[in-house]
XYZ file of C-alpha atoms in Angstrom:
232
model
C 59.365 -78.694 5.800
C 58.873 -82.532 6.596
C 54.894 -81.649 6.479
C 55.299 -79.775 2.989
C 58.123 -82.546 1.670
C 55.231 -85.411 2.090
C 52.726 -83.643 -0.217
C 54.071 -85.365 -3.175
C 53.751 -88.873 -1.828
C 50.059 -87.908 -0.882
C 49.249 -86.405 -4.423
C 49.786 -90.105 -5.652
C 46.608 -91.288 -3.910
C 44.622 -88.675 -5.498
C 42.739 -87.651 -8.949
C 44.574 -85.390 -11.516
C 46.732 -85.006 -9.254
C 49.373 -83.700 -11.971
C 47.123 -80.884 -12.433
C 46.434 -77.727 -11.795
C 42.969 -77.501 -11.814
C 40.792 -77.311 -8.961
C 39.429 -80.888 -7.604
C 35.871 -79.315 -7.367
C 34.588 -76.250 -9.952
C 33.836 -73.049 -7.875
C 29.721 -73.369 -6.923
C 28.939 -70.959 -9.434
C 30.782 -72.637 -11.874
C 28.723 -76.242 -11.403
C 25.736 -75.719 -13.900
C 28.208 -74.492 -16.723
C 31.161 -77.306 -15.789
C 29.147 -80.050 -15.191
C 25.496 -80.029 -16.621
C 24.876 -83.565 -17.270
C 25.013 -84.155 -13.784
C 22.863 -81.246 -13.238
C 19.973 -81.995 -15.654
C 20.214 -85.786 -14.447
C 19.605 -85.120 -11.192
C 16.593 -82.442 -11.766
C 15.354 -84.939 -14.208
C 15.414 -87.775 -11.618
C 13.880 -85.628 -8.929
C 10.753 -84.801 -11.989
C 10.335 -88.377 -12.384
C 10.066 -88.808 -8.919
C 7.968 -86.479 -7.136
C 4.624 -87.372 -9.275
C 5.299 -91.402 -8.679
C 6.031 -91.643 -5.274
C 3.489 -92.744 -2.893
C 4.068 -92.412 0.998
C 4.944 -95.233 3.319
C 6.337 -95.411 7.061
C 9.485 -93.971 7.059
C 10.033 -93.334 3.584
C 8.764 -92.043 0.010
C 8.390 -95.088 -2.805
C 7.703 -94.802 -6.300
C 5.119 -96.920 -7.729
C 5.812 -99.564 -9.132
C 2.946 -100.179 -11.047
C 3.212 -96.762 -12.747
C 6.594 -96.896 -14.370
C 7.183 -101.098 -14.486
C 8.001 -101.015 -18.094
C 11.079 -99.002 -17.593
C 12.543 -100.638 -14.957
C 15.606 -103.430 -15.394
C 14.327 -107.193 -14.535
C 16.834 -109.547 -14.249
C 15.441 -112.321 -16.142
C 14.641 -110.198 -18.704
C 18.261 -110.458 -20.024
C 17.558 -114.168 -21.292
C 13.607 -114.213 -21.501
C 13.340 -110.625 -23.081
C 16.624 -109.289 -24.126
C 15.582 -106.247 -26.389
C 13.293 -104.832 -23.584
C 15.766 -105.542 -21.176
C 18.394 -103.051 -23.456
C 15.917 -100.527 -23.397
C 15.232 -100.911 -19.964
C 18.940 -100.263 -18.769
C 18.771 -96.600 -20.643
C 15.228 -95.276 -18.464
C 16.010 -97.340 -15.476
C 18.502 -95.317 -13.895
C 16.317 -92.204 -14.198
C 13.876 -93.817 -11.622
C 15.164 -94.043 -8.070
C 13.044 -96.442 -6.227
C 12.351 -94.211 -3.060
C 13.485 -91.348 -1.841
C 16.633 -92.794 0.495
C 18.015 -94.455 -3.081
C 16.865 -90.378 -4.525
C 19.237 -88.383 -1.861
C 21.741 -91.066 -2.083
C 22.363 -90.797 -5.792
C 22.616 -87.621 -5.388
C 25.377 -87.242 -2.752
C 27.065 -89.203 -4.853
C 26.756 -87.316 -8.085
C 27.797 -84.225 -5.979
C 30.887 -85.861 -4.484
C 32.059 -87.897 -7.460
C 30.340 -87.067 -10.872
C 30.629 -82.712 -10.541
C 34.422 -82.882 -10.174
C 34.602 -86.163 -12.847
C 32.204 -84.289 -15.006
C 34.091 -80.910 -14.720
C 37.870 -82.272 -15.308
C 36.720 -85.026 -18.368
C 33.748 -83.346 -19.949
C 30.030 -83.998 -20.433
C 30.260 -86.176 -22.814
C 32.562 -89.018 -20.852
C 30.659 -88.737 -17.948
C 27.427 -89.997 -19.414
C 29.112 -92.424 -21.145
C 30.620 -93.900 -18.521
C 27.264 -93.508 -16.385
C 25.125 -95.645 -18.843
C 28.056 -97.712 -19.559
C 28.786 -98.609 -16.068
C 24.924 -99.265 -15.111
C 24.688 -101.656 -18.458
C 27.846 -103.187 -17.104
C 26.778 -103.740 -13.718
C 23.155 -105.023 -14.727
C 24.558 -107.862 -17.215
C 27.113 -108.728 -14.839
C 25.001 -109.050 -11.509
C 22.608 -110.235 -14.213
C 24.474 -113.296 -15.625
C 26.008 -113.905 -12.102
C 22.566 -114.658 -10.930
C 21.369 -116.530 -13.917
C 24.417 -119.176 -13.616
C 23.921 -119.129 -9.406
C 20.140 -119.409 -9.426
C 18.506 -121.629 -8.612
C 20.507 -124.677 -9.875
C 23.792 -124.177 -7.455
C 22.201 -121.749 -5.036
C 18.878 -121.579 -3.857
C 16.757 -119.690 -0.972
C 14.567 -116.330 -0.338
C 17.682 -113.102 -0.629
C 18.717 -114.765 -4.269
C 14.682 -115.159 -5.301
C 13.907 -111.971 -3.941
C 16.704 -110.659 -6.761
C 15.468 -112.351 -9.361
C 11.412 -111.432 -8.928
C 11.900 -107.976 -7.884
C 12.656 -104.761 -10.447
C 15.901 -102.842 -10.634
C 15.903 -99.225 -11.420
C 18.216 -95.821 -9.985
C 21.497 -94.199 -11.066
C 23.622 -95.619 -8.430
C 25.187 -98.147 -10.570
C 26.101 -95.418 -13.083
C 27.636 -93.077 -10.278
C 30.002 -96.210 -8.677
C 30.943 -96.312 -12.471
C 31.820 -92.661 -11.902
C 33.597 -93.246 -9.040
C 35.653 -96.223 -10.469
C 36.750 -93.193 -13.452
C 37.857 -90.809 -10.826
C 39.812 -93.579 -9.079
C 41.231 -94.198 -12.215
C 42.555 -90.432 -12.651
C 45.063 -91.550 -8.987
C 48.488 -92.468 -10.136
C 47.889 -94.734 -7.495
C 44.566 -95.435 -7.500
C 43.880 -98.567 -5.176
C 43.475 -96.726 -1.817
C 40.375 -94.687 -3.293
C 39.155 -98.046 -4.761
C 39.627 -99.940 -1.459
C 37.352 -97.200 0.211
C 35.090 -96.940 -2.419
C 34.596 -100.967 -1.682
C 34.932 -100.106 1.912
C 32.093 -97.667 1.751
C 29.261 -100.003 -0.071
C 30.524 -103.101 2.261
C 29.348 -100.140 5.134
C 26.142 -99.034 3.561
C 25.106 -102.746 3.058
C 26.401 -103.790 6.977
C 24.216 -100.784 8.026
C 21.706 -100.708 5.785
C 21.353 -102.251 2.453
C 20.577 -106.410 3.067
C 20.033 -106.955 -1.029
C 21.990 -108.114 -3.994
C 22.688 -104.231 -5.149
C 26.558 -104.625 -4.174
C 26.628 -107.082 -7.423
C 25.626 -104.253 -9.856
C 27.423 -101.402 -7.681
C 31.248 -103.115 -7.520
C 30.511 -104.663 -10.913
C 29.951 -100.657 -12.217
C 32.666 -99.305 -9.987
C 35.324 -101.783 -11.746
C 34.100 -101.269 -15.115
C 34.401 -97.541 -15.116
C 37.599 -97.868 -13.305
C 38.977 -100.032 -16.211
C 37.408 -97.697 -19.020
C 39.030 -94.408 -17.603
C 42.157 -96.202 -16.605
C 42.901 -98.004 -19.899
C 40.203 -96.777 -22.854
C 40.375 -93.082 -22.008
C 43.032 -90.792 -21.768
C 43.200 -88.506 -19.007
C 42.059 -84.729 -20.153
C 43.886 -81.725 -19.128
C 41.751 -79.425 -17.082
C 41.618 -75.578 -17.951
């Protein structure tokens, strides 16, 4: 009984919670609850496969090949236009294969269920939302940080290189589900917790400023914009 008695409490922390729909659609059930997750990430693997070029350790796409759809940051105050249509074919080019897989983990942890409980049409929504969102942000951040107050090589690096891969979108898609929690600041403090990892372990670039930038904006859409649906 005491084990049973603090289900409640733990529902709190959790996503449609109030529900009675399953957290994740039944595997057979994926392509038909959630297909613009499905088509994005076939999509992103087409794109992939016939622009990636092999280097030690990994799979990279070239560059050269698909340039003009990738985000640039200063393209948001020397080129604004091209940088608007940049942020809708950017995020169907992952820049090598560890960014490929990664994207998609997420999209099968976070965007399936968030696709299957809100609908198709929310969860690309939010997904381009959420990556425009994070790009201007980590954008404009940069522009009013560099070089004039902050100078040196991580900051230029950011500012020369291109930007491109839906993993901006799917921390947008993660800051939505958070937002389905009655109490939803545990699953954004691990959310948080789990970039600050991947960048300790991994990651030593200025992603984190379009990733937490995404997560917060899609947590403040779903939360306040969008009403919850009922699941069937």
């Amino acid at each position: 009984m005491r084990h049973n008695s603090r289900i409640p409490e733990i529902s709190k922390y959790l996503p449609w919670s109030d529900q009675a729909g399953r957290y994740y659609p039944r595997l057979g059930g994926i392509a038909r609850r959630s297909p613009a997750v499905v088509i994005y990430i076939l999509i992103s693997v087409v794109f992939f496969l016939p622009t990636a070029r092999r280097i030690p350790g990994n799979y990279v796409t070239d560059q050269d090949r698909v340039e003009h759809l990738l985000f640039a940051i200063p393209d948001l105050s020397e080129r604004f236009f091209v940088a608007l249509r940049s942020l809708f074919t950017a995020p169907f080019f992952n820049h090598n294969a560890v960014q490929l897989v990664y994207v998609i983990t997420l999209l099968l942890l976070f965007g399936i269920p968030f696709e299957s409980h809100e609908g198709s049409v929310r969860t690309i929504a939010i997904f381009f939302a959420t990556s425009f969102t994070g790009a201007v942000v980590a954008g404009t951040i940069l522009h009013i940080i560099y070089p004039t107050l902050i100078d040196g090589p991580f900051l230029e690096q950011a500012w020369e290189r291109s930007w491109s891969g839906g993993s901006a979108g799917c921390f947008g898609l993660m800051g939505a589900l958070a937002a389905r929690a009655p109490r939803p600041w545990p699953l954004l403090g691990m959310f948080m917790a789990w970039e600050a990892g991947v960048v300790a372990f991994y990651l030593r670039e200025y992603t984190p400023a379009f990733h937490i930038s995404a997560l917060f904006a899609g947590f403040l859409l779903a939360r306040y914009a969008l009403r919850a649906r009922r699941s069937t």
